[in-house]
Coordinates of C-alpha atoms in Angstrom, one line a residue:
N15 CA 20.2 5.0 -8.9
G16 CA 19.6 8.6 -10.1
N17 CA 15.9 8.4 -9.1
I18 CA 16.5 8.1 -5.4
H19 CA 17.7 11.6 -4.7
N20 CA 14.7 13.5 -6.1
M21 CA 12.2 11.6 -3.9
S22 CA 11.3 12.7 -0.4
I23 CA 12.8 9.8 1.4
P24 CA 14.1 10.9 4.8
D25 CA 17.7 10.3 5.5
H26 CA 18.2 7.9 8.4
T27 CA 21.9 7.1 8.1
A28 CA 22.8 9.5 10.9
K29 CA 20.9 7.7 13.7
K30 CA 21.2 4.0 12.8
L31 CA 20.7 1.7 15.8
K32 CA 22.1 -1.7 16.4
M33 CA 19.1 -4.1 16.0
T34 CA 19.0 -7.1 18.4
V35 CA 18.9 -10.5 16.9
P36 CA 15.7 -12.2 18.1
E37 CA 15.5 -15.6 19.7
N38 CA 13.6 -17.0 16.7
P39 CA 15.0 -15.1 13.7
R40 CA 13.4 -17.6 11.3
V41 CA 9.9 -16.6 12.3
I42 CA 8.8 -13.2 10.9
A43 CA 5.6 -11.3 11.6
L44 CA 4.6 -8.5 9.3
F45 CA 2.2 -5.8 10.5
D46 CA -0.1 -3.5 8.8
V47 CA -0.1 0.0 10.3
D48 CA -3.6 1.6 10.3
G49 CA -6.0 -0.3 12.6
T50 CA -3.4 -2.9 13.5
L51 CA -0.5 -1.0 15.2
T52 CA -2.4 2.3 15.5
I53 CA -6.0 3.4 15.6
P54 CA -7.0 4.5 12.0
R55 CA -4.9 7.5 10.9
G56 CA -3.7 7.8 14.5
E57 CA -0.2 7.6 16.1
I58 CA 1.1 4.5 17.9
T59 CA 0.9 4.6 21.7
E60 CA 4.0 4.4 23.8
S61 CA 2.8 1.1 25.3
M62 CA 2.1 -0.4 21.9
M63 CA 5.6 0.6 20.7
S64 CA 7.3 -0.9 23.7
F65 CA 5.3 -4.1 23.2
M66 CA 6.5 -4.3 19.6
K67 CA 10.1 -3.8 20.7
E68 CA 9.7 -6.6 23.2
L69 CA 8.2 -8.8 20.5
S70 CA 11.2 -8.0 18.2
K71 CA 13.5 -9.7 20.9
K72 CA 11.5 -12.9 20.3
I73 CA 10.9 -12.9 16.5
T74 CA 11.8 -10.9 13.4
V75 CA 9.4 -8.0 13.0
G76 CA 8.4 -6.2 9.8
I77 CA 6.1 -3.3 9.0
V78 CA 4.1 -3.3 5.7
G79 CA 2.0 -0.1 5.2
G80 CA 0.2 1.2 2.2
S81 CA 1.0 4.9 2.7
D82 CA 4.3 6.5 2.0
L83 CA 7.2 6.7 4.4
P84 CA 6.7 10.3 5.6
K85 CA 3.1 9.4 6.5
Q86 CA 4.2 6.1 8.1
E87 CA 6.7 8.1 10.2
E88 CA 3.9 10.4 11.4
Q89 CA 2.1 7.4 12.8
L90 CA 5.0 5.2 14.0
G91 CA 7.7 7.9 14.7
D92 CA 10.7 9.2 13.0
G93 CA 13.4 6.8 12.0
I94 CA 11.0 3.8 12.1
V95 CA 13.1 2.1 9.4
N96 CA 15.9 1.8 12.1
I97 CA 13.7 0.2 14.7
F98 CA 12.6 -3.1 13.1
P99 CA 14.6 -5.2 10.6
Y100 CA 12.1 -4.9 7.7
N101 CA 10.2 -1.8 6.7
F102 CA 7.9 -1.5 3.7
S103 CA 6.0 1.6 2.8
Q104 CA 3.7 1.9 -0.2
N105 CA 3.2 -1.9 0.1
G106 CA 7.0 -2.5 -0.4
L107 CA 7.6 -0.2 -3.4
V108 CA 10.0 1.5 -0.9
A109 CA 11.8 -1.3 1.0
Y110 CA 14.3 -1.1 3.9
K111 CA 16.2 -3.9 5.6
D112 CA 18.2 -3.1 8.8
G113 CA 17.9 0.6 8.1
N114 CA 19.3 0.3 4.6
L115 CA 17.3 1.2 1.5
L116 CA 16.9 -1.9 -0.7
E117 CA 14.7 -0.6 -3.5
I118 CA 12.5 2.2 -4.7
Q119 CA 10.1 1.2 -7.4
T120 CA 7.8 3.6 -9.2
I121 CA 5.1 3.1 -11.8
S122 CA 6.9 5.3 -14.4
K123 CA 10.1 3.2 -13.9
Y124 CA 8.1 0.0 -14.3
L125 CA 5.9 0.9 -17.3
G126 CA 8.4 3.2 -19.1
E127 CA 7.6 6.8 -20.2
D128 CA 6.1 5.7 -23.5
N129 CA 3.5 3.6 -21.9
V130 CA 2.8 6.3 -19.3
K131 CA 2.2 8.8 -22.1
R132 CA 0.0 6.2 -24.0
L133 CA -2.2 5.7 -20.9
V134 CA -2.5 9.4 -20.1
N135 CA -3.3 10.4 -23.6
W136 CA -5.9 7.7 -23.9
V137 CA -7.6 8.6 -20.6
M138 CA -7.8 12.3 -21.5
K139 CA -9.3 11.5 -24.9
Y140 CA -11.8 9.1 -23.3
L141 CA -12.8 11.5 -20.5
S142 CA -13.3 14.3 -23.1
D143 CA -15.9 12.2 -24.8
I144 CA -18.1 11.2 -21.9
D145 CA -21.1 13.2 -20.9
I146 CA -21.6 13.7 -17.2
P147 CA -23.5 16.5 -15.4
V148 CA -20.4 18.2 -13.9
K149 CA -16.7 18.2 -14.7
R150 CA -14.1 20.0 -12.6
G151 CA -10.3 19.5 -12.5
T152 CA -7.5 17.0 -11.7
F153 CA -8.8 14.0 -13.7
I154 CA -5.6 12.1 -13.5
E155 CA -3.4 12.1 -10.4
F156 CA 0.0 10.5 -10.9
R157 CA 1.3 8.8 -7.8
T158 CA 4.4 6.8 -7.1
G159 CA 2.7 3.5 -7.4
M160 CA -0.5 4.2 -9.3
F161 CA -2.7 6.4 -11.4
N162 CA -5.8 7.7 -9.7
I163 CA -8.4 8.5 -12.4
S164 CA -11.6 10.6 -11.7
P165 CA -14.2 11.3 -14.4
I166 CA -15.5 14.4 -12.5
G167 CA -12.1 15.5 -11.3
R168 CA -10.7 15.3 -7.8
N169 CA -11.1 19.0 -6.9
C170 CA -14.9 18.9 -6.9
S171 CA -16.9 20.0 -3.9
R172 CA -18.3 17.6 -1.2
E173 CA -21.8 18.2 -2.7
E174 CA -20.6 17.5 -6.3
R175 CA -18.8 14.4 -5.1
N176 CA -22.0 13.0 -3.5
E177 CA -24.1 13.8 -6.5
Y178 CA -21.5 12.2 -8.8
E179 CA -21.4 9.0 -6.8
V180 CA -25.2 8.6 -7.3
F181 CA -24.9 9.3 -11.0
D182 CA -21.9 6.9 -11.4
L183 CA -23.7 4.1 -9.7
K184 CA -26.7 4.5 -12.0
H185 CA -24.8 5.0 -15.2
N186 CA -21.7 2.8 -14.6
I187 CA -19.3 5.6 -15.7
R188 CA -16.3 4.2 -13.8
K189 CA -17.2 0.5 -14.4
N190 CA -17.5 1.0 -18.2
M191 CA -14.2 3.0 -18.3
V192 CA -12.4 0.3 -16.5
E193 CA -13.7 -2.3 -18.9
A194 CA -12.6 -0.2 -21.9
M195 CA -9.1 0.2 -20.3
K196 CA -8.8 -3.5 -19.7
K197 CA -9.2 -4.1 -23.4
E198 CA -7.0 -1.1 -24.5
F199 CA -4.1 -1.9 -22.1
A200 CA -4.4 -5.7 -21.9
D201 CA -0.6 -5.9 -22.7
L202 CA 0.4 -4.0 -19.5
N203 CA -1.0 -6.4 -16.9
L204 CA -2.7 -3.7 -14.8
T205 CA -5.1 -4.0 -11.9
Y206 CA -8.1 -1.7 -11.6
S207 CA -9.7 -0.9 -8.3
I208 CA -12.8 1.2 -8.0
G209 CA -12.9 2.7 -4.5
G210 CA -14.3 5.8 -2.8
Q211 CA -17.0 8.0 -4.5
I212 CA -15.4 9.6 -7.6
S213 CA -12.3 7.7 -8.8
F214 CA -10.5 4.5 -9.4
D215 CA -6.9 3.3 -9.1
V216 CA -4.8 1.7 -11.8
F217 CA -1.6 -0.1 -10.9
P218 CA 0.5 -3.1 -12.0
Q219 CA -0.7 -6.6 -11.0
G220 CA 0.8 -7.7 -7.7
W221 CA 1.5 -4.2 -6.4
D222 CA -0.6 -4.9 -3.3
K223 CA 1.0 -5.9 0.0
T224 CA 2.3 -9.2 -1.4
Y225 CA 4.9 -7.1 -3.3
S226 CA 6.8 -6.9 0.0
L227 CA 7.2 -10.7 0.1
K228 CA 9.7 -10.7 -2.7
F229 CA 12.2 -9.2 -0.2
L230 CA 11.8 -12.2 2.2
K231 CA 13.9 -15.1 0.9
E232 CA 12.3 -18.5 1.4
T233 CA 15.6 -19.9 2.7
D234 CA 15.6 -17.2 5.5
F235 CA 12.3 -17.9 7.1
D236 CA 10.3 -21.0 8.3
E237 CA 7.1 -19.0 9.0
I238 CA 5.8 -15.7 7.8
H239 CA 2.9 -14.3 9.8
F240 CA 0.8 -11.3 8.7
F241 CA -1.4 -9.2 11.0
G242 CA -4.0 -6.8 9.5
D243 CA -7.5 -5.5 9.9
K244 CA -8.7 -5.2 6.3
T245 CA -8.3 -8.9 5.4
F246 CA -11.8 -9.2 3.8
E247 CA -12.0 -9.5 0.0
G248 CA -11.6 -6.1 -1.5
G249 CA -9.6 -4.9 1.6
N250 CA -6.0 -3.9 1.1
D251 CA -4.7 -6.7 3.4
Y252 CA -6.6 -9.4 1.6
E253 CA -4.0 -10.5 -0.9
I254 CA -1.2 -10.9 1.6
F255 CA -3.6 -12.4 4.2
T256 CA -4.6 -15.2 1.8
H257 CA -1.1 -15.6 0.2
E258 CA 0.3 -19.2 0.2
R259 CA 3.5 -18.0 1.9
T260 CA 1.8 -16.4 4.9
K261 CA -0.2 -17.3 7.9
G262 CA -2.8 -14.6 8.1
H263 CA -4.3 -13.2 11.3
T264 CA -7.2 -10.8 11.4
V265 CA -7.1 -8.2 14.1
T266 CA -9.7 -5.6 15.2
S267 CA -7.4 -3.1 17.0
P268 CA -3.9 -2.6 18.4
D269 CA -5.0 -4.2 21.7
D270 CA -6.2 -7.2 19.7
T271 CA -2.8 -7.4 17.9
K272 CA -1.0 -7.3 21.2
E273 CA -3.2 -10.1 22.6
Q274 CA -2.8 -12.4 19.6
C275 CA 1.0 -11.9 19.4
T276 CA 1.4 -12.5 23.1
K277 CA -0.4 -15.9 22.8
L278 CA 1.5 -16.8 19.7
F279 CA 5.0 -15.7 20.4
M280 CA 5.5 -14.6 24.0
S281 CA 4.2 -17.5 26.0

């Protein structure tokens, strides 16, 4: 795959470790990163990591995070793909099994360049026609797994951002734009998520954390557990938490994760 080499995926082949086969390999637990294994945006503690390694002697362990692999490594340590059997970053768009890369999926690969152009052109035209008090720059941010679209532009100041949020809530700028895009791009099966103050995300349906489940064969596992903190509707753990293939567990912190796993798998 020619696309793999120009992406900043760290090379882990040098320090591959032998992973132990757990006592119950047919039970897998998948873990969100932020708020579940680490405090939000923090690094994993030594004691939490050694607990996870103990757990992986009992059952199969997998990581499923929303951020990219370099960011995940900042939180969980370098070479994390070699520590546990399954590792998913960007919700599974980058997937590893036993330290080997299974797949890299990107929105441009998935939609095709013609549809990417069609979407970008339409967005620029639409944004040029709306009247809002302030416009800055970076109206479309192209990311591996999504487009992030901002009517005011992402490089506005903190003050402009706050003012725009109030204006947007009053005049439904983002909401109306999403409705228009749903009609215009009905054929592409996209999901639209309005979050934060100034922008919304556009990505293919199913590119939430449930995307990672396609790498777990039904014949390989009797139970798939998922642990996450944002399991409420609208949270980024919600879809996998409520999925028919998983047993979902809501956690409030790494200590809570430890406690719940100890009761479920270690006793």
